[in-house]
Coordinates of C-alpha atoms in Angstrom, one line a residue:
M1 CA 37.4 8.4 55.8
P2 CA 35.7 7.3 52.5
S3 CA 37.3 8.5 49.4
D4 CA 36.3 11.7 47.6
P5 CA 33.3 13.1 49.5
K6 CA 31.6 15.9 47.6
R7 CA 30.0 18.8 49.3
V8 CA 26.3 19.5 48.4
T9 CA 25.4 23.2 48.1
R10 CA 22.5 23.1 45.7
A11 CA 19.7 20.4 45.2
L12 CA 17.2 20.2 42.4
L13 CA 14.0 18.3 43.4
S14 CA 11.3 17.2 40.9
V15 CA 9.2 14.3 42.0
S16 CA 5.9 12.7 41.1
D17 CA 5.6 10.7 44.3
K18 CA 5.8 13.3 47.1
A19 CA 5.9 10.9 50.0
G20 CA 8.6 12.1 52.5
L21 CA 9.4 15.0 50.2
V22 CA 8.7 17.9 52.6
D23 CA 10.7 16.4 55.5
F24 CA 13.6 15.6 53.3
A25 CA 13.7 19.0 51.7
R26 CA 13.4 20.7 55.1
A27 CA 16.4 18.6 56.3
L28 CA 18.4 19.8 53.3
H29 CA 17.5 23.4 54.0
E30 CA 18.4 23.1 57.6
R31 CA 21.9 21.9 56.4
G32 CA 22.3 25.1 54.4
I33 CA 21.5 23.5 51.0
E34 CA 19.8 25.7 48.4
L35 CA 16.6 24.2 47.0
V36 CA 15.5 24.4 43.3
S37 CA 12.3 22.8 42.1
T38 CA 9.7 22.5 39.3
G39 CA 5.9 22.6 38.9
G40 CA 4.0 20.7 41.5
T41 CA 7.0 19.9 43.6
H42 CA 7.8 23.6 43.8
R43 CA 4.3 24.4 44.9
T44 CA 4.4 21.7 47.6
L45 CA 7.6 22.9 49.1
S46 CA 6.5 26.6 48.9
E47 CA 3.2 25.7 50.7
A48 CA 5.3 24.0 53.4
G49 CA 7.0 27.3 54.0
L50 CA 10.4 26.3 52.5
P51 CA 12.5 28.8 50.5
V52 CA 12.8 27.2 47.1
K53 CA 13.7 28.6 43.7
D54 CA 11.8 27.7 40.5
V55 CA 13.8 26.0 37.8
S56 CA 12.8 28.9 35.5
D57 CA 15.1 31.1 37.7
L58 CA 18.0 29.0 36.4
T59 CA 16.9 28.6 32.8
G60 CA 15.4 32.0 32.1
F61 CA 12.5 30.2 30.4
P62 CA 9.0 29.4 31.8
E63 CA 7.6 25.9 31.8
M64 CA 5.8 25.4 28.5
M65 CA 3.8 23.0 26.4
D66 CA 1.8 21.7 29.3
G67 CA 5.0 21.1 31.3
R68 CA 6.6 19.0 28.6
V69 CA 9.5 21.5 28.5
K70 CA 11.0 22.8 31.7
T71 CA 14.3 21.1 32.5
L72 CA 15.7 20.4 29.0
H73 CA 18.1 23.3 29.1
P74 CA 21.9 23.8 29.4
A75 CA 21.5 25.6 32.7
V76 CA 20.1 22.4 34.2
H77 CA 22.1 19.8 32.3
G78 CA 25.3 21.8 32.4
G79 CA 24.9 22.1 36.2
L80 CA 24.5 18.3 36.4
L81 CA 27.2 17.2 33.8
S82 CA 30.0 19.6 34.5
I83 CA 33.1 18.0 35.9
R84 CA 34.1 20.2 38.8
A85 CA 37.9 19.6 38.4
N86 CA 37.9 20.2 34.6
P87 CA 39.0 23.8 33.9
E88 CA 37.3 23.9 30.5
H89 CA 34.0 22.9 32.1
Q90 CA 34.3 25.5 34.8
A91 CA 35.1 28.2 32.3
A92 CA 32.0 27.3 30.3
M93 CA 29.9 27.4 33.4
L94 CA 31.3 30.8 34.2
A95 CA 30.9 32.1 30.7
H96 CA 27.2 31.0 30.5
G97 CA 26.1 31.7 34.1
I98 CA 25.5 28.0 34.8
Q99 CA 25.3 27.0 38.5
P100 CA 26.4 23.6 39.7
I101 CA 23.7 21.1 40.9
D102 CA 25.2 18.7 43.4
L103 CA 22.1 16.7 44.3
L104 CA 19.3 15.6 42.0
V105 CA 16.1 14.2 43.5
V106 CA 13.7 12.8 40.8
N107 CA 11.1 10.1 40.6
L108 CA 9.3 9.7 37.4
Y109 CA 5.8 10.3 36.1
P110 CA 3.7 7.3 37.2
F111 CA 3.6 5.6 33.8
E112 CA 3.4 2.0 35.1
A113 CA 0.5 2.9 37.5
T114 CA -1.3 4.6 34.6
V115 CA -1.1 1.5 32.4
A116 CA -2.1 -0.8 35.3
A117 CA -5.2 1.4 35.9
N118 CA -6.2 0.8 32.2
K119 CA -6.2 4.5 31.4
P120 CA -6.7 5.6 27.8
Y121 CA -3.8 5.6 25.3
D122 CA -3.4 9.4 25.5
D123 CA -3.2 9.4 29.3
C124 CA -0.5 6.8 29.1
I125 CA 1.5 8.9 26.6
E126 CA 1.2 12.0 28.8
N127 CA 2.6 10.0 31.7
I128 CA 5.9 9.2 29.8
D129 CA 8.5 11.3 31.5
I130 CA 11.1 12.9 29.3
G131 CA 12.9 15.5 31.4
G132 CA 13.1 13.3 34.4
P133 CA 15.1 10.4 32.8
A134 CA 17.3 12.9 31.0
M135 CA 18.3 14.5 34.2
I136 CA 18.7 11.2 36.0
R137 CA 21.0 9.8 33.4
A138 CA 23.0 13.1 33.4
A139 CA 23.5 13.1 37.1
A140 CA 24.2 9.4 37.2
K141 CA 26.9 9.7 34.5
N142 CA 28.5 12.5 36.5
H143 CA 28.3 10.6 39.9
G144 CA 31.9 11.6 40.4
D145 CA 30.6 14.9 41.4
V146 CA 26.7 14.6 41.7
A147 CA 24.4 12.5 43.9
V148 CA 21.2 11.3 42.3
V149 CA 18.2 10.0 44.2
V150 CA 15.3 8.2 42.4
D151 CA 13.9 6.4 45.4
G152 CA 12.6 8.0 48.6
A153 CA 14.0 5.0 50.5
D154 CA 17.4 6.6 50.0
Y155 CA 16.6 9.9 51.6
T156 CA 17.9 8.7 55.0
S157 CA 21.2 7.5 53.5
V158 CA 21.9 10.8 51.9
L159 CA 21.1 12.7 55.2
A160 CA 23.3 10.3 57.1
D161 CA 26.2 11.0 54.8
L162 CA 25.6 14.8 55.0
D163 CA 25.8 14.6 58.8
A164 CA 28.8 12.3 58.9
Y165 CA 30.9 14.1 56.4
E166 CA 30.3 17.7 57.0
G167 CA 27.7 18.3 54.3
A168 CA 29.2 16.0 51.8
V169 CA 28.1 12.7 50.1
T170 CA 30.7 9.9 49.7
L171 CA 31.7 8.4 46.4
T172 CA 30.6 5.0 47.7
L173 CA 27.0 6.3 48.2
R174 CA 27.1 8.3 44.9
R175 CA 28.0 5.1 43.0
R176 CA 25.3 3.1 44.6
L177 CA 22.8 5.8 43.8
A178 CA 24.0 6.0 40.2
Q179 CA 23.5 2.2 39.7
K180 CA 20.0 2.4 41.0
A181 CA 19.3 5.4 38.9
Y182 CA 20.3 3.7 35.7
A183 CA 18.3 0.6 36.7
R184 CA 15.3 2.7 37.4
T185 CA 15.3 4.4 34.0
A186 CA 15.9 1.1 32.3
A187 CA 12.9 -0.5 34.0
Y188 CA 10.9 2.6 33.1
D189 CA 11.8 2.4 29.4
A190 CA 11.2 -1.3 29.5
A191 CA 7.6 -0.7 30.7
I192 CA 7.0 1.8 28.0
S193 CA 8.5 -0.2 25.2
N194 CA 6.6 -3.4 26.2
W195 CA 3.4 -1.4 26.5
L196 CA 3.8 0.1 23.0
A197 CA 4.6 -3.3 21.6
N198 CA 1.4 -4.7 23.1
E199 CA -0.6 -1.7 21.7
L200 CA 0.9 -2.4 18.3
G201 CA 0.3 -6.1 18.4
E202 CA 4.0 -6.7 18.0
E203 CA 4.6 -10.2 19.3
A204 CA 8.3 -10.2 18.6
P205 CA 9.7 -6.6 18.6
S206 CA 13.3 -6.2 17.5
F207 CA 14.4 -5.3 21.0
R208 CA 12.8 -6.6 24.2
A209 CA 13.6 -5.1 27.6
L210 CA 12.9 -6.4 31.1
G211 CA 12.6 -4.4 34.3
G212 CA 11.6 -4.8 37.9
S213 CA 12.0 -3.4 41.4
I214 CA 13.4 -5.3 44.3
A215 CA 10.9 -7.0 46.6
E216 CA 13.4 -8.6 48.9
V217 CA 16.9 -10.1 49.0
L218 CA 16.5 -13.8 49.6
R219 CA 18.7 -15.9 51.9
Y220 CA 19.8 -18.0 48.8
G221 CA 18.5 -19.4 45.6
E222 CA 17.5 -23.0 44.7
N223 CA 20.6 -24.1 46.7
P224 CA 22.5 -22.5 49.5
H225 CA 25.5 -21.6 47.3
Q226 CA 23.4 -19.5 45.0
A227 CA 22.7 -15.8 45.6
A228 CA 19.1 -14.8 44.9
A229 CA 16.6 -11.9 45.1
F230 CA 12.9 -11.4 44.2
Y231 CA 11.9 -8.6 41.9
R232 CA 8.4 -7.3 41.1
S233 CA 7.5 -6.5 37.5
P234 CA 5.0 -3.8 36.5
E235 CA 2.3 -6.4 35.9
K236 CA -0.4 -6.3 38.6
R237 CA -1.4 -10.0 38.6
P238 CA -2.7 -11.3 42.0
G239 CA -0.2 -13.8 43.3
V240 CA 3.0 -14.1 45.2
A241 CA 4.1 -10.6 44.1
T242 CA 1.0 -9.0 45.5
V243 CA 0.7 -10.8 48.8
R244 CA 0.5 -9.5 52.3
Q245 CA 2.5 -11.9 54.5
V246 CA 0.5 -12.3 57.7
Q247 CA 3.0 -14.5 59.5
G248 CA 5.8 -17.0 59.2
K249 CA 9.4 -17.1 58.2
Q250 CA 10.8 -15.2 55.2
L251 CA 9.9 -16.9 51.9
S252 CA 12.7 -18.7 50.2
Y253 CA 13.5 -18.9 46.4
N254 CA 11.8 -22.3 46.2
N255 CA 8.9 -21.2 48.3
I256 CA 8.2 -18.3 45.9
N257 CA 8.5 -20.5 42.9
D258 CA 6.2 -23.2 44.3
T259 CA 3.7 -20.7 45.6
D260 CA 3.4 -19.1 42.2
A261 CA 2.8 -22.5 40.7
A262 CA 0.1 -23.3 43.2
Y263 CA -1.7 -20.0 43.0
E264 CA -1.7 -20.0 39.1
A265 CA -3.2 -23.5 39.2
V266 CA -6.0 -22.7 41.7
G267 CA -6.9 -19.6 39.6
E268 CA -8.3 -22.1 37.0
F269 CA -11.2 -22.8 39.4
P270 CA -13.9 -20.0 39.6
P271 CA -14.7 -19.5 43.3
E272 CA -18.4 -18.8 42.6
R273 CA -18.8 -22.3 41.2
S274 CA -17.0 -24.3 43.9
A275 CA -14.3 -24.3 46.5
A276 CA -10.9 -25.5 45.2
I277 CA -7.6 -26.5 46.8
V278 CA -4.2 -27.1 45.1
I279 CA -1.4 -28.7 46.9
V280 CA 2.0 -28.3 45.3
K281 CA 5.4 -29.8 45.9
H282 CA 8.4 -28.9 43.8
A283 CA 6.3 -26.8 41.4
N284 CA 4.0 -29.7 40.6
P285 CA 0.5 -30.3 41.9
C286 CA 0.4 -33.4 44.0
G287 CA -3.3 -33.0 44.9
V288 CA -6.1 -30.9 43.5
A289 CA -9.8 -31.0 44.3
E290 CA -13.1 -29.1 44.2
G291 CA -15.7 -29.3 46.9
T292 CA -18.6 -27.5 48.4
T293 CA -16.3 -26.2 51.1
L294 CA -12.5 -25.6 51.4
H295 CA -12.4 -28.3 54.1
E296 CA -14.0 -30.9 51.8
A297 CA -11.8 -29.9 48.9
Y298 CA -8.7 -30.1 51.1
G299 CA -9.5 -33.6 52.3
K300 CA -10.0 -34.8 48.7
A301 CA -6.8 -33.1 47.5
L302 CA -4.7 -34.5 50.3
R303 CA -6.0 -38.1 49.7
C304 CA -4.3 -38.1 46.2
D305 CA -0.8 -38.0 47.6
P306 CA -0.5 -37.4 51.4
V307 CA 3.2 -38.3 51.4
S308 CA 4.2 -35.6 48.9
A309 CA 1.8 -33.1 50.5
F310 CA 4.1 -33.1 53.6
G311 CA 6.0 -29.8 53.5
G312 CA 4.0 -28.6 50.5
I313 CA 2.3 -25.4 49.5
V314 CA -1.5 -25.1 49.8
A315 CA -3.4 -22.7 47.6
M316 CA -7.2 -22.0 47.6
N317 CA -9.6 -20.0 45.5
R318 CA -11.7 -18.7 48.5
P319 CA -10.8 -16.9 51.7
L320 CA -9.3 -19.3 54.3
D321 CA -11.9 -20.2 56.9
A322 CA -11.4 -21.8 60.3
E323 CA -12.5 -25.3 59.4
A324 CA -10.0 -25.5 56.5
A325 CA -7.2 -23.8 58.6
R326 CA -7.6 -26.5 61.3
A327 CA -7.3 -29.3 58.7
I328 CA -4.3 -27.8 56.9
T329 CA -2.3 -27.2 60.1
E330 CA -2.6 -30.8 61.1
I331 CA 0.4 -31.7 58.9
F332 CA 3.6 -29.8 58.2
T333 CA 2.9 -27.2 55.5
E334 CA 5.4 -24.6 54.2
V335 CA 2.9 -22.0 52.8
I336 CA -0.8 -21.2 52.7
I337 CA -1.9 -18.7 50.0
A338 CA -5.4 -17.5 49.7
P339 CA -7.3 -14.4 48.4
D340 CA -8.1 -13.5 52.0
A341 CA -8.7 -15.1 55.5
S342 CA -11.0 -14.8 58.4
E343 CA -9.7 -13.6 61.7
E344 CA -10.5 -16.9 63.3
A345 CA -8.4 -18.7 60.6
I346 CA -5.5 -16.3 61.0
A347 CA -5.6 -17.1 64.8
I348 CA -5.5 -20.8 64.1
V349 CA -2.6 -20.6 61.7
A350 CA -0.7 -18.3 64.2
A351 CA -0.2 -21.4 66.4
K352 CA 2.3 -22.6 63.8
K353 CA 4.7 -19.7 64.0
N354 CA 6.9 -20.7 61.0
L355 CA 4.0 -21.4 58.7
R356 CA 3.8 -18.6 56.1
L357 CA 0.3 -17.3 55.6
L358 CA 0.0 -15.2 52.4
L359 CA -3.1 -13.2 51.4
A360 CA -3.0 -12.1 47.7
G361 CA -6.1 -9.9 47.6
G362 CA -7.5 -11.6 44.5
L363 CA -7.1 -14.6 42.1
P364 CA -5.1 -14.6 38.9
D365 CA -7.3 -14.7 35.7
P366 CA -6.3 -17.8 33.7
R367 CA -7.6 -16.1 30.5
Q368 CA -5.4 -13.0 31.0
E369 CA -2.8 -12.3 28.3
G370 CA 0.7 -11.6 29.3
L371 CA 4.3 -12.7 28.8
T372 CA 6.5 -15.3 30.4
F373 CA 10.3 -15.3 30.3
R374 CA 13.0 -17.9 30.7
T375 CA 16.7 -17.5 30.5
V376 CA 19.0 -19.6 28.3
A377 CA 22.7 -19.2 27.8
G378 CA 23.3 -16.0 26.1
G379 CA 19.7 -14.8 26.0
F380 CA 16.1 -15.4 27.1
L381 CA 12.9 -16.9 25.7
V382 CA 9.7 -14.9 25.6
Q383 CA 6.2 -16.3 25.0
G384 CA 2.6 -15.4 25.6
R385 CA 1.1 -16.8 28.8
D386 CA -0.8 -20.1 28.3
N387 CA -4.3 -18.6 28.7
A388 CA -6.2 -21.4 27.0
V389 CA -9.0 -22.7 29.3
V390 CA -10.8 -25.9 28.8
D391 CA -14.3 -24.3 29.3
A392 CA -13.7 -22.4 26.1
M393 CA -12.6 -25.4 24.1
D394 CA -14.8 -27.3 21.6
L395 CA -14.4 -30.9 22.9
K396 CA -14.6 -33.4 20.0
V397 CA -15.8 -36.9 20.9
V398 CA -13.6 -39.3 18.7
T399 CA -14.6 -42.7 20.1
K400 CA -17.7 -44.8 19.6
R401 CA -18.7 -44.2 23.2
A402 CA -19.3 -40.6 24.3
P403 CA -18.4 -39.7 27.9
S404 CA -21.2 -39.5 30.4
D405 CA -22.0 -36.2 32.1
R406 CA -20.0 -37.2 35.2
E407 CA -17.1 -38.3 33.1
L408 CA -17.2 -35.0 31.1
D409 CA -17.1 -32.9 34.3
D410 CA -14.1 -35.0 35.5
L411 CA -12.4 -34.7 32.1
R412 CA -12.6 -30.9 32.1
F413 CA -11.3 -30.9 35.7
A414 CA -8.4 -33.2 34.9
F415 CA -7.4 -31.1 31.9
R416 CA -7.4 -27.9 34.0
V417 CA -4.9 -29.6 36.3
A418 CA -2.8 -31.1 33.5
K419 CA -2.1 -27.6 32.3
H420 CA -0.1 -26.9 35.5
V421 CA 1.8 -30.2 35.7
K422 CA 5.3 -30.5 34.2
S423 CA 5.4 -32.4 30.9
N424 CA 5.0 -35.2 30.2
A425 CA 1.8 -34.9 32.3
I426 CA -0.8 -37.5 33.1
V427 CA -3.6 -36.8 35.5
Y428 CA -6.1 -39.2 36.8
A429 CA -9.3 -37.7 38.4
R430 CA -12.5 -38.8 39.8
D431 CA -15.4 -36.8 41.4
L432 CA -13.6 -33.5 40.8
A433 CA -10.4 -34.6 42.6
T434 CA -7.0 -35.9 41.4
V435 CA -6.3 -39.5 42.3
G436 CA -3.0 -39.9 40.6
I437 CA -0.5 -37.6 38.9
G438 CA 2.5 -38.5 36.7
A439 CA 4.8 -35.5 36.0
G440 CA 7.9 -34.6 34.2
Q441 CA 8.9 -38.0 32.7
M442 CA 10.8 -38.5 29.5
S443 CA 8.1 -40.7 28.1
R444 CA 4.3 -40.4 28.3
V445 CA 3.8 -44.1 29.1
D446 CA 6.1 -43.7 32.2
S447 CA 4.0 -40.8 33.4
S448 CA 0.9 -43.0 32.9
R449 CA 2.4 -45.8 34.9
I450 CA 3.6 -43.5 37.7
A451 CA 0.2 -41.8 38.0
A452 CA -1.4 -45.3 38.2
W453 CA 1.1 -46.4 40.9
K454 CA 0.4 -43.2 42.9
A455 CA -3.3 -43.9 42.7
A456 CA -2.7 -47.4 44.0
E457 CA -0.5 -46.2 46.8
A458 CA -3.0 -43.5 47.9
A459 CA -5.7 -46.2 48.1
K460 CA -3.4 -48.2 50.4
V461 CA -2.8 -45.2 52.7
A462 CA -6.6 -44.6 52.8
G463 CA -7.2 -48.3 53.6
L464 CA -9.3 -48.8 50.5
P465 CA -9.6 -52.2 48.7
E466 CA -8.8 -51.0 45.2
T467 CA -6.9 -48.3 43.4
L468 CA -8.3 -44.8 43.4
A469 CA -7.9 -44.9 39.6
R470 CA -10.7 -47.4 39.3
G471 CA -13.6 -45.5 37.5
S472 CA -11.5 -42.4 37.0
V473 CA -10.8 -40.3 33.9
V474 CA -7.4 -39.4 32.6
A475 CA -6.0 -36.2 31.0
S476 CA -2.8 -35.9 29.0
D477 CA -1.2 -32.5 28.3
A478 CA -0.2 -33.6 24.8
F479 CA -1.3 -36.3 22.3
F480 CA -0.5 -39.9 22.9
P481 CA 2.1 -40.7 20.2
F482 CA 1.4 -44.4 20.7
A483 CA -1.4 -46.4 22.2
D484 CA 0.7 -47.7 25.1
G485 CA 0.2 -44.7 27.4
L486 CA -3.6 -44.9 26.8
L487 CA -3.6 -48.6 27.4
A488 CA -1.7 -48.1 30.7
A489 CA -4.5 -45.8 31.8
A490 CA -7.1 -48.4 30.8
E491 CA -5.3 -51.1 32.8
A492 CA -5.3 -48.8 35.8
G493 CA -9.1 -48.5 35.7
A494 CA -9.7 -45.3 33.8
T495 CA -12.9 -45.1 31.7
A496 CA -12.5 -41.9 29.7
V497 CA -9.6 -39.8 28.3
I498 CA -9.1 -36.2 27.4
Q499 CA -6.1 -35.2 25.2
P500 CA -5.2 -32.6 22.6
G501 CA -5.1 -35.0 19.6
G502 CA -3.0 -34.3 16.5
S503 CA -0.7 -37.4 16.4
M504 CA 0.1 -39.2 13.2
R505 CA -1.2 -42.3 15.0
D506 CA -4.5 -40.8 16.2
D507 CA -6.4 -43.5 14.3
E508 CA -4.4 -46.2 16.1
V509 CA -5.0 -44.6 19.5
I510 CA -8.7 -44.1 18.8
K511 CA -9.0 -47.7 17.8
A512 CA -7.3 -48.9 21.0
A513 CA -9.6 -46.7 23.0
D514 CA -12.6 -48.2 21.3
E515 CA -11.3 -51.8 21.9
A516 CA -10.8 -51.0 25.6
G517 CA -14.3 -49.4 25.9
L518 CA -12.9 -46.0 26.7
A519 CA -14.6 -42.7 25.8
M520 CA -12.2 -40.1 24.5
V521 CA -12.4 -36.4 23.6
F522 CA -9.9 -34.2 21.8
T523 CA -9.4 -30.6 22.9
G524 CA -7.2 -29.3 20.0
Y525 CA -5.0 -27.5 22.6
R526 CA -1.7 -28.7 24.0
H527 CA -0.5 -27.7 27.5
F528 CA 3.2 -28.5 27.5
R529 CA 4.9 -27.1 30.6
H530 CA 8.7 -27.5 30.7

């Protein structure tokens, strides 16, 4: 028998989300548990024909101030906080007519949903719950005697304990519920504090809190010996956290990380302008292209690095259609993510039972503000999302030769891609498709050489007589500190360059570009991605 089961005789229910409430309350009533409730919850239970006391029957005070004050009373908090085995606590309860509350069921005002719906400031303030968190924390602290439920998913666990232990809830379950309760109030307070910081324009508040809710427990992390789980934050940004998984195996830690990288990258390409495909391997794009159709874009993206694309992630900016689905399923692919998909495309993908098909319901906005986080030993780094987009940049021609219209289109394309390639990043592109990518190298010249080698290898695989880099443009995520990286691009066959500029040796690099006959533009924006 589990240790210290505690009998439940009275339950206080006060919930915003009423899904499953009536059935749960009816089950409690059928087990002889007295029901006490507040406001809308009391009305819902009464209308369902359940005998339920109003919390004012305990406190002797009516709800007041538009419901802001109803449970902040010793009759409630004494009933939650009293230690049943403490004679002084019991004497105080007796002296003041306080009745014990053995089960608390509370979910909070929908603050996160109100903010996500872009409601006015005052509406958000009114959806900050005060009494709920106070009761939750009180019950969770006193979990030695009280069970607290903040998630409707735990209704069945509570009923199972009540049935198994003669109307009692075990200490094991009470502890688990208490942990969840404190995590929920912490996440709730984090959402409120971060929203207020944003409203105030506070980029670095004195305290920064993080919170999220479990999406799923993963089989393992980056490696099999690492435990892992996936949590959703309050931010409603289309992507891996919003997807409907149509089919395929459970996503792994690495799948989720890579899929996020792919979908963020494809969000750079407006679907009304062109179809776009991003193929990602180990969080780096290995092929990106635009086309008139997804099928055309996929073929161009795959040509860039067909070897790395094997076992990769494919993201697109338009609903998956049958023609693209047939092409993508010709090679081994881990994940396909799209805003939506046709029924015919879904049926085609279904033939590959392990292939994950994810439908996100929308595209991430590359201009949207937000925060990104990264842990370090003893703390974490916070920064604003890189929401700079090349279409909004004032490109400055710094060489004697200006880029042609075709080169300019390719330069903008390449810089969009470079934003999503690990630094040091070099991207060769031609005809709105990558033809060589150098990522994550310790020196920029090495990235240039690797990207050029990739372009030459891709040409060999395609049976072409010369490197794909011939006649291409090249993008660099940061300035060239020396001319050597730029000259490596020229040697590979590039004709134009886009880079942030800002090096002490810009004049030297510009001179080298002029001597090589290159056109070069500066963006004024760096896209480091570590």
